[in-house]
mmCIF file of C-alpha atoms and ligand atoms in Angstrom:
data_model
loop_
_atom_site.group_PDB
_atom_site.id
_atom_site.type_symbol
_atom_site.label_atom_id
_atom_site.label_comp_id
_atom_site.label_asym_id
_atom_site.label_seq_id
_atom_site.Cartn_x
_atom_site.Cartn_y
_atom_site.Cartn_z
ATOM 1 C CA MET M 1 0.000 0.000 0.000
ATOM 2 C CA GLY M 2 2.888 2.346 0.964
ATOM 3 C CA GLN M 3 4.509 1.725 -2.439
ATOM 4 C CA ILE M 4 1.312 2.721 -4.261
ATOM 5 C CA TRP M 5 1.143 6.009 -2.290
ATOM 6 C CA ARG M 6 4.826 6.748 -2.981
ATOM 7 C CA ALA M 7 4.320 6.128 -6.735
ATOM 8 C CA TYR M 8 1.201 8.314 -6.665
ATOM 9 C CA GLY M 9 3.161 11.070 -4.876
ATOM 10 C CA ARG M 10 5.959 10.982 -7.511
ATOM 11 C CA LEU M 11 3.418 11.158 -10.334
ATOM 12 C CA LEU M 12 1.738 14.138 -8.686
ATOM 13 C CA SER M 13 5.033 16.048 -8.289
ATOM 14 C CA VAL M 14 5.987 15.432 -11.953
ATOM 15 C CA TRP M 15 2.573 16.704 -13.014
ATOM 16 C CA VAL M 16 2.918 19.845 -10.822
ATOM 17 C CA LEU M 17 6.405 20.493 -12.301
ATOM 18 C CA VAL M 18 5.150 20.185 -15.895
ATOM 19 C CA ALA M 19 2.187 22.471 -15.155
ATOM 20 C CA LEU M 20 4.496 25.041 -13.508
ATOM 21 C CA CYS M 21 6.967 25.055 -16.439
ATOM 22 C CA GLY M 22 4.098 25.428 -18.880
ATOM 23 C CA SER M 23 2.763 28.461 -17.044
ATOM 24 C CA LEU M 24 6.238 30.090 -17.193
ATOM 25 C CA VAL M 25 5.919 30.272 -21.022
ATOM 26 C CA PRO M 26 3.932 33.412 -21.834
ATOM 27 C CA GLU M 27 0.490 32.703 -23.278
ATOM 28 C CA ARG M 28 1.314 34.760 -26.410
ATOM 29 C CA LEU M 29 4.257 32.488 -27.267
ATOM 30 C CA ARG M 30 2.461 29.261 -26.524
ATOM 31 C CA ALA M 31 -0.382 30.215 -28.832
ATOM 32 C CA ALA M 32 2.103 31.356 -31.485
ATOM 33 C CA GLU M 33 4.013 28.124 -31.809
ATOM 34 C CA PRO M 34 2.550 26.046 -34.618
ATOM 35 C CA ASP M 35 4.164 22.631 -34.994
ATOM 36 C CA LYS M 36 4.730 23.310 -38.703
ATOM 37 C CA PRO M 37 6.320 26.378 -40.292
ATOM 38 C CA VAL M 38 3.882 29.071 -41.379
ATOM 39 C CA VAL M 39 4.355 29.741 -45.086
ATOM 40 C CA TRP M 40 2.463 32.394 -47.023
ATOM 41 C CA VAL M 41 1.678 31.736 -50.689
ATOM 42 C CA LEU M 42 1.157 34.874 -52.765
ATOM 43 C CA ALA M 43 -0.317 33.900 -56.122
ATOM 44 C CA THR M 44 0.204 36.094 -59.172
ATOM 45 C CA GLY M 45 -1.094 33.903 -62.041
ATOM 46 C CA GLY M 46 0.926 32.304 -64.853
ATOM 47 C CA THR M 47 0.785 28.837 -66.373
ATOM 48 C CA ILE M 48 0.893 27.260 -62.917
ATOM 49 C CA ALA M 49 -2.655 28.650 -62.591
ATOM 50 C CA GLY M 50 -3.564 28.024 -66.229
ATOM 51 C CA GLN M 51 -6.481 26.143 -67.706
ATOM 52 C CA GLY M 52 -6.627 24.330 -71.042
ATOM 53 C CA GLU M 53 -9.579 22.733 -72.791
ATOM 54 C CA SER M 54 -7.928 19.356 -73.146
ATOM 55 C CA GLN M 55 -5.227 17.282 -71.498
ATOM 56 C CA VAL M 56 -3.255 17.055 -74.716
ATOM 57 C CA ALA M 57 -3.838 20.200 -76.805
ATOM 58 C CA SER M 58 -1.254 22.946 -76.400
ATOM 59 C CA ALA M 59 -3.654 25.910 -76.068
ATOM 60 C CA TYR M 60 -4.473 27.210 -72.589
ATOM 61 C CA LYS M 61 -5.110 30.445 -70.717
ATOM 62 C CA PRO M 62 -2.587 31.347 -67.970
ATOM 63 C CA GLY M 63 -3.686 32.926 -64.690
ATOM 64 C CA THR M 64 -7.135 31.328 -64.523
ATOM 65 C CA LEU M 65 -7.254 29.105 -61.417
ATOM 66 C CA ARG M 66 -7.303 30.599 -57.929
ATOM 67 C CA VAL M 67 -4.635 29.851 -55.352
ATOM 68 C CA GLU M 68 -7.038 27.782 -53.202
ATOM 69 C CA THR M 69 -7.585 25.402 -56.145
ATOM 70 C CA LEU M 70 -3.837 24.971 -56.628
ATOM 71 C CA LEU M 71 -3.266 24.260 -52.931
ATOM 72 C CA ASN M 72 -6.267 21.926 -52.546
ATOM 73 C CA ALA M 73 -4.804 19.733 -55.271
ATOM 74 C CA ILE M 74 -1.797 18.978 -53.007
ATOM 75 C CA PRO M 75 -3.091 17.653 -49.646
ATOM 76 C CA GLU M 76 0.489 16.588 -48.741
ATOM 77 C CA ILE M 77 1.300 20.257 -48.096
ATOM 78 C CA ALA M 78 -0.519 19.998 -44.745
ATOM 79 C CA GLU M 79 2.189 17.561 -43.581
ATOM 80 C CA VAL M 80 5.017 20.061 -44.137
ATOM 81 C CA ALA M 81 3.646 23.562 -43.534
ATOM 82 C CA GLU M 82 0.807 25.639 -42.202
ATOM 83 C CA VAL M 83 -0.054 27.502 -45.378
ATOM 84 C CA ARG M 84 -1.830 30.840 -45.663
ATOM 85 C CA ALA M 85 -2.690 32.052 -49.125
ATOM 86 C CA GLU M 86 -3.529 35.272 -50.929
ATOM 87 C CA GLN M 87 -4.517 35.891 -54.539
ATOM 88 C CA PHE M 88 -2.141 38.818 -54.976
ATOM 89 C CA ALA M 89 -2.630 39.205 -58.759
ATOM 90 C CA GLN M 90 -4.024 37.082 -61.584
ATOM 91 C CA ILE M 91 -1.967 37.832 -64.696
ATOM 92 C CA ALA M 92 0.215 36.223 -67.318
ATOM 93 C CA SER M 93 3.714 37.241 -66.325
ATOM 94 C CA GLN M 94 4.396 39.089 -69.574
ATOM 95 C CA ASP M 95 2.133 41.727 -67.972
ATOM 96 C CA MET M 96 4.216 41.964 -64.787
ATOM 97 C CA ASP M 97 5.334 45.565 -64.216
ATOM 98 C CA VAL M 98 7.241 47.835 -61.844
ATOM 99 C CA ALA M 99 4.112 48.938 -59.954
ATOM 100 C CA THR M 100 3.198 45.313 -59.176
ATOM 101 C CA TRP M 101 6.809 44.550 -58.167
ATOM 102 C CA LEU M 102 6.803 47.435 -55.710
ATOM 103 C CA ARG M 103 3.486 46.301 -54.200
ATOM 104 C CA LEU M 104 4.762 42.726 -54.008
ATOM 105 C CA ALA M 105 8.037 43.644 -52.290
ATOM 106 C CA LYS M 106 6.153 45.746 -49.726
ATOM 107 C CA ARG M 107 3.654 42.942 -49.041
ATOM 108 C CA ILE M 108 6.423 40.355 -48.620
ATOM 109 C CA ASN M 109 8.390 42.667 -46.314
ATOM 110 C CA ALA M 110 5.289 43.160 -44.171
ATOM 111 C CA LEU M 111 4.612 39.408 -43.996
ATOM 112 C CA LEU M 112 8.196 38.497 -43.157
ATOM 113 C CA GLN M 113 8.219 40.949 -40.264
ATOM 114 C CA GLU M 114 5.654 38.716 -38.547
ATOM 115 C CA PRO M 115 7.644 36.498 -36.144
ATOM 116 C CA GLN M 116 5.354 33.529 -36.869
ATOM 117 C CA VAL M 117 5.980 33.560 -40.609
ATOM 118 C CA ALA M 118 8.822 31.268 -41.729
ATOM 119 C CA GLY M 119 8.850 32.152 -45.418
ATOM 120 C CA VAL M 120 6.931 33.245 -48.505
ATOM 121 C CA VAL M 121 6.211 31.484 -51.789
ATOM 122 C CA VAL M 122 5.300 33.518 -54.867
ATOM 123 C CA THR M 123 3.554 31.655 -57.690
ATOM 124 C CA HIS M 124 4.357 33.278 -61.020
ATOM 125 C CA GLY M 125 4.422 32.805 -64.776
ATOM 126 C CA THR M 126 7.759 31.601 -66.116
ATOM 127 C CA ASP M 127 8.130 34.321 -68.764
ATOM 128 C CA THR M 128 9.345 37.045 -66.417
ATOM 129 C CA GLN M 129 9.872 34.935 -63.297
ATOM 130 C CA GLU M 130 13.625 35.530 -63.258
ATOM 131 C CA GLU M 131 13.085 39.303 -63.333
ATOM 132 C CA THR M 132 10.661 39.273 -60.415
ATOM 133 C CA ALA M 133 13.000 36.948 -58.502
ATOM 134 C CA TYR M 134 15.929 39.327 -58.990
ATOM 135 C CA PHE M 135 13.873 42.418 -58.121
ATOM 136 C CA LEU M 136 12.759 40.756 -54.873
ATOM 137 C CA ASN M 137 16.333 39.587 -54.204
ATOM 138 C CA LEU M 138 17.347 43.260 -54.082
ATOM 139 C CA THR M 139 14.317 44.665 -52.245
ATOM 140 C CA VAL M 140 13.155 42.088 -49.668
ATOM 141 C CA LYS M 141 14.576 43.076 -46.292
ATOM 142 C CA SER M 142 14.734 39.728 -44.542
ATOM 143 C CA GLU M 143 16.887 36.621 -44.220
ATOM 144 C CA LYS M 144 13.751 34.471 -44.356
ATOM 145 C CA PRO M 145 13.288 32.444 -47.535
ATOM 146 C CA VAL M 146 11.308 33.773 -50.487
ATOM 147 C CA VAL M 147 10.749 31.059 -53.083
ATOM 148 C CA MET M 148 9.186 31.359 -56.520
ATOM 149 C CA ALA M 149 7.062 28.531 -57.963
ATOM 150 C CA SER M 150 5.912 28.216 -61.548
ATOM 151 C CA ALA M 151 5.102 25.685 -64.240
ATOM 152 C CA MET M 152 5.646 25.082 -67.915
ATOM 153 C CA ARG M 153 2.444 23.039 -68.254
ATOM 154 C CA PRO M 154 -0.959 24.072 -66.884
ATOM 155 C CA PRO M 155 -2.611 21.849 -64.247
ATOM 156 C CA SER M 156 -5.060 20.653 -66.930
ATOM 157 C CA ALA M 157 -2.262 19.091 -69.058
ATOM 158 C CA LEU M 158 -0.911 15.558 -68.946
ATOM 159 C CA GLY M 159 2.392 15.646 -67.081
ATOM 160 C CA ALA M 160 1.622 18.981 -65.383
ATOM 161 C CA ASP M 161 4.631 20.157 -63.377
ATOM 162 C CA GLY M 162 3.115 22.923 -61.229
ATOM 163 C CA ALA M 163 1.952 20.871 -58.225
ATOM 164 C CA ARG M 164 5.408 19.357 -57.722
ATOM 165 C CA ASN M 165 7.114 22.748 -58.063
ATOM 166 C CA LEU M 166 4.647 24.397 -55.667
ATOM 167 C CA TYR M 167 4.993 21.630 -53.067
ATOM 168 C CA GLN M 168 8.781 21.824 -53.247
ATOM 169 C CA ALA M 169 8.750 25.626 -53.051
ATOM 170 C CA ILE M 170 6.637 25.453 -49.877
ATOM 171 C CA VAL M 171 9.028 22.877 -48.376
ATOM 172 C CA CYS M 172 11.935 25.196 -49.183
ATOM 173 C CA ALA M 173 10.234 28.336 -47.840
ATOM 174 C CA GLY M 174 9.496 26.581 -44.550
ATOM 175 C CA SER M 175 13.007 25.243 -44.088
ATOM 176 C CA ALA M 176 15.602 26.659 -41.692
ATOM 177 C CA GLN M 177 18.250 25.548 -44.219
ATOM 178 C CA ALA M 178 16.952 28.118 -46.707
ATOM 179 C CA VAL M 179 17.386 31.097 -44.346
ATOM 180 C CA GLY M 180 19.901 33.604 -45.744
ATOM 181 C CA GLN M 181 19.885 32.109 -49.251
ATOM 182 C CA GLY M 182 18.060 35.071 -50.818
ATOM 183 C CA VAL M 183 15.240 34.700 -53.306
ATOM 184 C CA MET M 184 15.131 31.327 -55.047
ATOM 185 C CA ILE M 185 13.315 29.657 -57.912
ATOM 186 C CA VAL M 186 12.429 26.033 -57.248
ATOM 187 C CA MET M 187 11.704 24.060 -60.383
ATOM 188 C CA ASP M 188 12.130 20.443 -61.398
ATOM 189 C CA ASP M 189 13.815 19.566 -58.052
ATOM 190 C CA LYS M 190 16.465 22.298 -58.422
ATOM 191 C CA ILE M 191 16.932 25.364 -56.187
ATOM 192 C CA ILE M 192 18.211 28.225 -58.331
ATOM 193 C CA GLY M 193 19.448 31.560 -56.944
ATOM 194 C CA ALA M 194 17.832 34.744 -58.252
ATOM 195 C CA ASP M 195 21.265 36.170 -59.158
ATOM 196 C CA ASP M 196 21.695 33.566 -61.902
ATOM 197 C CA ALA M 197 18.250 32.169 -62.763
ATOM 198 C CA THR M 198 17.641 32.156 -66.513
ATOM 199 C CA LYS M 199 14.807 30.701 -68.556
ATOM 200 C CA VAL M 200 16.495 28.610 -71.221
ATOM 201 C CA SER M 201 13.621 26.811 -72.964
ATOM 202 C CA THR M 202 10.319 27.995 -74.379
ATOM 203 C CA LEU M 203 8.653 24.611 -73.875
ATOM 204 C CA GLU M 204 10.521 22.121 -71.704
ATOM 205 C CA ALA M 205 9.589 21.456 -68.094
ATOM 206 C CA GLY M 206 12.602 22.379 -65.986
ATOM 207 C CA ALA M 207 13.025 25.458 -68.153
ATOM 208 C CA PHE M 208 15.279 27.321 -65.713
ATOM 209 C CA GLN M 209 19.015 27.067 -65.396
ATOM 210 C CA ASP M 210 21.825 28.839 -63.582
ATOM 211 C CA PRO M 211 24.353 29.250 -66.391
ATOM 212 C CA ASP M 212 27.174 30.882 -64.430
ATOM 213 C CA PHE M 213 27.088 29.650 -60.868
ATOM 214 C CA GLY M 214 25.095 26.383 -60.863
ATOM 215 C CA PRO M 215 22.204 25.513 -58.548
ATOM 216 C CA LEU M 216 22.180 26.436 -54.863
ATOM 217 C CA GLY M 217 20.912 22.965 -54.122
ATOM 218 C CA LEU M 218 18.084 20.548 -54.752
ATOM 219 C CA ILE M 219 14.908 19.292 -53.162
ATOM 220 C CA TYR M 220 15.126 15.598 -52.443
ATOM 221 C CA ASN M 221 12.653 13.440 -50.578
ATOM 222 C CA GLY M 222 10.746 16.520 -49.422
ATOM 223 C CA ARG M 223 13.799 18.361 -48.042
ATOM 224 C CA PRO M 224 16.097 21.047 -49.393
ATOM 225 C CA ILE M 225 19.744 20.050 -49.637
ATOM 226 C CA PHE M 226 21.960 23.092 -50.195
ATOM 227 C CA SER M 227 25.441 22.836 -51.618
ATOM 228 C CA ARG M 228 26.478 26.488 -51.751
ATOM 229 C CA HIS M 229 25.696 30.110 -50.790
ATOM 230 C CA SER M 230 25.606 33.072 -53.138
ATOM 231 C CA LEU M 231 28.409 35.544 -52.401
ATOM 232 C CA LYS M 232 26.410 38.378 -53.997
ATOM 233 C CA ARG M 233 24.712 40.985 -51.812
ATOM 234 C CA HIS M 234 20.997 40.383 -51.545
ATOM 235 C CA THR M 235 17.884 40.735 -49.355
ATOM 236 C CA ALA M 236 18.913 41.696 -45.799
ATOM 237 C CA GLN M 237 22.314 42.950 -47.052
ATOM 238 C CA SER M 238 20.846 44.984 -49.915
ATOM 239 C CA GLU M 239 21.181 48.771 -49.740
ATOM 240 C CA PHE M 240 17.996 49.356 -51.750
ATOM 241 C CA ASP M 241 14.833 50.430 -49.967
ATOM 242 C CA VAL M 242 11.557 50.654 -51.866
ATOM 243 C CA SER M 243 9.317 51.149 -48.844
ATOM 244 C CA GLU M 244 8.544 54.780 -49.790
ATOM 245 C CA LEU M 245 8.607 54.351 -53.581
ATOM 246 C CA ASP M 246 5.654 54.144 -56.004
ATOM 247 C CA SER M 247 7.704 54.128 -59.206
ATOM 248 C CA LEU M 248 11.277 53.617 -60.442
ATOM 249 C CA PRO M 249 13.395 55.591 -62.915
ATOM 250 C CA ARG M 250 12.758 54.537 -66.504
ATOM 251 C CA VAL M 251 15.412 52.217 -67.947
ATOM 252 C CA GLU M 252 15.204 50.630 -71.412
ATOM 253 C CA VAL M 253 17.055 47.639 -72.914
ATOM 254 C CA VAL M 254 18.438 48.070 -76.441
ATOM 255 C CA SER M 255 19.894 45.147 -78.405
ATOM 256 C CA SER M 256 22.921 45.127 -80.634
ATOM 257 C CA TYR M 257 23.227 42.841 -83.682
ATOM 258 C CA ALA M 258 24.858 42.872 -87.093
ATOM 259 C CA GLY M 259 23.809 46.127 -88.730
ATOM 260 C CA ALA M 260 22.221 47.592 -85.571
ATOM 261 C CA THR M 261 21.547 51.333 -85.821
ATOM 262 C CA ALA M 262 21.189 54.060 -83.192
ATOM 263 C CA LEU M 263 17.403 54.209 -83.694
ATOM 264 C CA PHE M 264 16.345 52.708 -80.357
ATOM 265 C CA ILE M 265 18.957 54.574 -78.315
ATOM 266 C CA HIS M 266 17.656 57.877 -79.720
ATOM 267 C CA ALA M 267 14.060 56.741 -79.088
ATOM 268 C CA ALA M 268 14.855 55.783 -75.476
ATOM 269 C CA VAL M 269 16.514 59.159 -74.807
ATOM 270 C CA GLN M 270 13.607 61.035 -76.403
ATOM 271 C CA ALA M 271 11.129 59.036 -74.307
ATOM 272 C CA GLY M 272 12.892 60.263 -71.165
ATOM 273 C CA ALA M 273 14.839 57.140 -70.170
ATOM 274 C CA ARG M 274 17.259 57.825 -67.317
ATOM 275 C CA GLY M 275 19.206 54.703 -68.149
ATOM 276 C CA ILE M 276 19.853 52.391 -71.101
ATOM 277 C CA VAL M 277 21.116 48.818 -70.882
ATOM 278 C CA ILE M 278 22.814 47.593 -74.028
ATOM 279 C CA ALA M 279 22.159 43.888 -74.675
ATOM 280 C CA GLY M 280 25.445 43.795 -76.514
ATOM 281 C CA VAL M 281 27.121 41.225 -78.700
ATOM 282 C CA GLY M 282 29.991 39.256 -77.178
ATOM 283 C CA ASN M 283 31.486 40.983 -74.146
ATOM 284 C CA GLY M 284 28.947 43.827 -74.227
ATOM 285 C CA ASN M 285 30.016 45.267 -77.574
ATOM 286 C CA MET M 286 27.853 47.281 -79.959
ATOM 287 C CA SER M 287 28.028 48.729 -83.459
ATOM 288 C CA ALA M 288 30.012 51.951 -83.933
ATOM 289 C CA GLU M 289 26.759 53.834 -84.629
ATOM 290 C CA MET M 290 25.270 52.586 -81.355
ATOM 291 C CA LEU M 291 28.483 53.352 -79.443
ATOM 292 C CA ASN M 292 28.437 56.972 -80.653
ATOM 293 C CA ALA M 293 24.757 57.340 -79.771
ATOM 294 C CA ALA M 294 25.324 55.782 -76.335
ATOM 295 C CA ALA M 295 28.257 58.136 -75.696
ATOM 296 C CA SER M 296 26.153 61.164 -76.615
ATOM 297 C CA ALA M 297 23.258 59.888 -74.425
ATOM 298 C CA ARG M 298 25.750 59.602 -71.561
ATOM 299 C CA GLU M 299 26.838 63.202 -72.144
ATOM 300 C CA GLN M 300 23.168 64.176 -71.747
ATOM 301 C CA GLY M 301 23.133 62.446 -68.329
ATOM 302 C CA VAL M 302 21.661 59.060 -69.281
ATOM 303 C CA ALA M 303 23.278 56.112 -67.464
ATOM 304 C CA ILE M 304 24.672 53.504 -69.865
ATOM 305 C CA VAL M 305 25.228 49.891 -68.794
ATOM 306 C CA ARG M 306 26.862 47.416 -71.142
ATOM 307 C CA SER M 307 25.537 43.864 -70.774
ATOM 308 C CA SER M 308 25.470 40.944 -73.181
ATOM 309 C CA ARG M 309 22.966 38.854 -75.059
ATOM 310 C CA ILE M 310 25.276 35.855 -74.479
ATOM 311 C CA MET M 311 23.905 33.530 -71.807
ATOM 312 C CA ARG M 312 27.122 32.709 -69.970
ATOM 313 C CA GLY M 313 30.070 34.703 -68.702
ATOM 314 C CA PRO M 314 30.443 38.227 -67.314
ATOM 315 C CA THR M 315 30.396 41.471 -69.292
ATOM 316 C CA THR M 316 33.685 42.856 -68.035
ATOM 317 C CA GLN M 317 35.298 46.266 -67.599
ATOM 318 C CA TRP M 318 38.652 47.083 -69.232
ATOM 319 C CA ASN M 319 37.947 45.301 -72.499
ATOM 320 C CA GLU M 320 37.259 46.583 -76.029
ATOM 321 C CA VAL M 321 35.256 49.566 -74.704
ATOM 322 C CA ASP M 322 36.945 52.167 -72.475
ATOM 323 C CA ASP M 323 34.140 52.472 -69.919
ATOM 324 C CA ASP M 324 35.987 54.936 -67.704
ATOM 325 C CA ALA M 325 36.631 57.326 -70.585
ATOM 326 C CA LEU M 326 32.962 57.174 -71.646
ATOM 327 C CA GLY M 327 31.373 57.022 -68.176
ATOM 328 C CA PHE M 328 29.819 53.613 -68.962
ATOM 329 C CA VAL M 329 29.198 50.734 -66.575
ATOM 330 C CA ALA M 330 29.880 47.037 -67.271
ATOM 331 C CA SER M 331 27.196 44.704 -65.943
ATOM 332 C CA TRP M 332 29.445 41.781 -64.911
ATOM 333 C CA TYR M 333 27.116 38.850 -64.192
ATOM 334 C CA ALA M 334 23.833 40.723 -64.651
ATOM 335 C CA ASN M 335 22.210 39.779 -67.949
ATOM 336 C CA PRO M 336 20.391 42.670 -69.691
ATOM 337 C CA TYR M 337 17.124 42.096 -67.809
ATOM 338 C CA ARG M 338 18.722 41.834 -64.396
ATOM 339 C CA ALA M 339 20.915 44.810 -65.334
ATOM 340 C CA ARG M 340 17.789 46.877 -66.067
ATOM 341 C CA ILE M 341 16.413 46.089 -62.598
ATOM 342 C CA LEU M 342 19.679 46.862 -60.824
ATOM 343 C CA LEU M 343 20.078 50.099 -62.782
ATOM 344 C CA MET M 344 16.527 51.234 -61.958
ATOM 345 C CA LEU M 345 17.243 50.667 -58.261
ATOM 346 C CA ALA M 346 20.730 52.172 -58.476
ATOM 347 C CA LEU M 347 19.288 55.358 -60.015
ATOM 348 C CA THR M 348 17.059 55.809 -56.963
ATOM 349 C CA GLN M 349 20.301 56.421 -55.042
ATOM 350 C CA THR M 350 22.947 57.906 -57.336
ATOM 351 C CA GLU M 351 23.826 59.037 -60.857
ATOM 352 C CA ASP M 352 27.566 58.598 -60.356
ATOM 353 C CA TYR M 353 28.688 55.903 -62.794
ATOM 354 C CA ARG M 354 31.540 54.789 -60.499
ATOM 355 C CA GLU M 355 29.084 54.175 -57.690
ATOM 356 C CA ILE M 356 26.752 52.345 -60.083
ATOM 357 C CA GLN M 357 29.723 50.253 -61.248
ATOM 358 C CA ARG M 358 30.409 49.348 -57.621
ATOM 359 C CA MET M 359 26.815 48.101 -57.324
ATOM 360 C CA PHE M 360 27.179 45.955 -60.438
ATOM 361 C CA ARG M 361 30.242 44.310 -58.884
ATOM 362 C CA GLN M 362 28.418 43.573 -55.637
ATOM 363 C CA TYR M 363 24.859 42.463 -56.590
HETATM 364 C C1 LIG L 401 3.414 33.394 -68.017
HETATM 365 O O1 LIG L 401 4.606 33.681 -67.912
HETATM 366 O O2 LIG L 401 2.544 33.890 -67.312
HETATM 367 C C2 LIG L 401 2.975 32.407 -69.047
HETATM 368 C C3 LIG L 401 3.973 31.365 -69.328
HETATM 369 C C4 LIG L 401 4.313 30.489 -68.167
HETATM 370 O O3 LIG L 401 3.931 30.677 -67.026
HETATM 371 O O4 LIG L 401 5.052 29.516 -68.428
#
């Protein structure tokens, strides 16, 4: 009988201890601790939300299905994250624009300030996904993961790829491993950094590559496995702040090619562009007519950045063009479309080409 009372007494003291410890944790924190990471999904449209008339015909309309429909098709998400969703936009990504980017960056910054939120997923069309990823990489002010998810085939097609990409993006956004990795695109099991992500196929699933630096990692068996960090400045280390901005300085991209004239440089200057990115041939070169027009635009105060239409390799300083003599900037690893974004942001801070060149070396 004595043994039973002693055992009962021990049980009671353990119970009192557990209850006491529990009451030491403030109520606010106890309520705020979900057992799965909270991940917000901001949906913007694209093929991942597309709808076709048949499983096999190629025609479809992007940006048709709502985010709830996309998420309900993947019940496995509930095992890896507590997801909250918002239909932020419903467009094909060829209609993405600066105003929407600014709204998106502000919304993500607000969400990531919430202590409960582990990360954000943005669903997006593939056509301009790499541009949005890079813009967010420079304007999100948090170490928490921001992951883009997209698809090359609409959910209505045989072999649709969106559900897998969305599931993997949510896994990545909820993972502690992804903290500090900047903005990422997750597609076809690969994790690609926004500083290198490039769409390389008009049709294939797995259309994104990282031509210069290689993937940051991969998603395997429902977990991210990272193999490297980007050494570029991004997100929390970025100097750019769009919190008070409703627009960005106008920057146009002008291509060079055999026989290219100065027509589009003149047009850009006349339209009031504050910067022009040359999608040059080779190492950021351009025809003599374009070079003269670019030099005269620079004399009128327009920022000129030389980039390249070639997919791999940097556009370097100290090459065929004397950038310092002309006041030009070389884009290094920014392709023309990333260069446009960086130049728009740079021009919110400075017009000094040396300072802009410094930014192109760092981001
Ligand atoms: C789009 O970019 O919105 C359409 C194409 C796609 O998502 O693949």
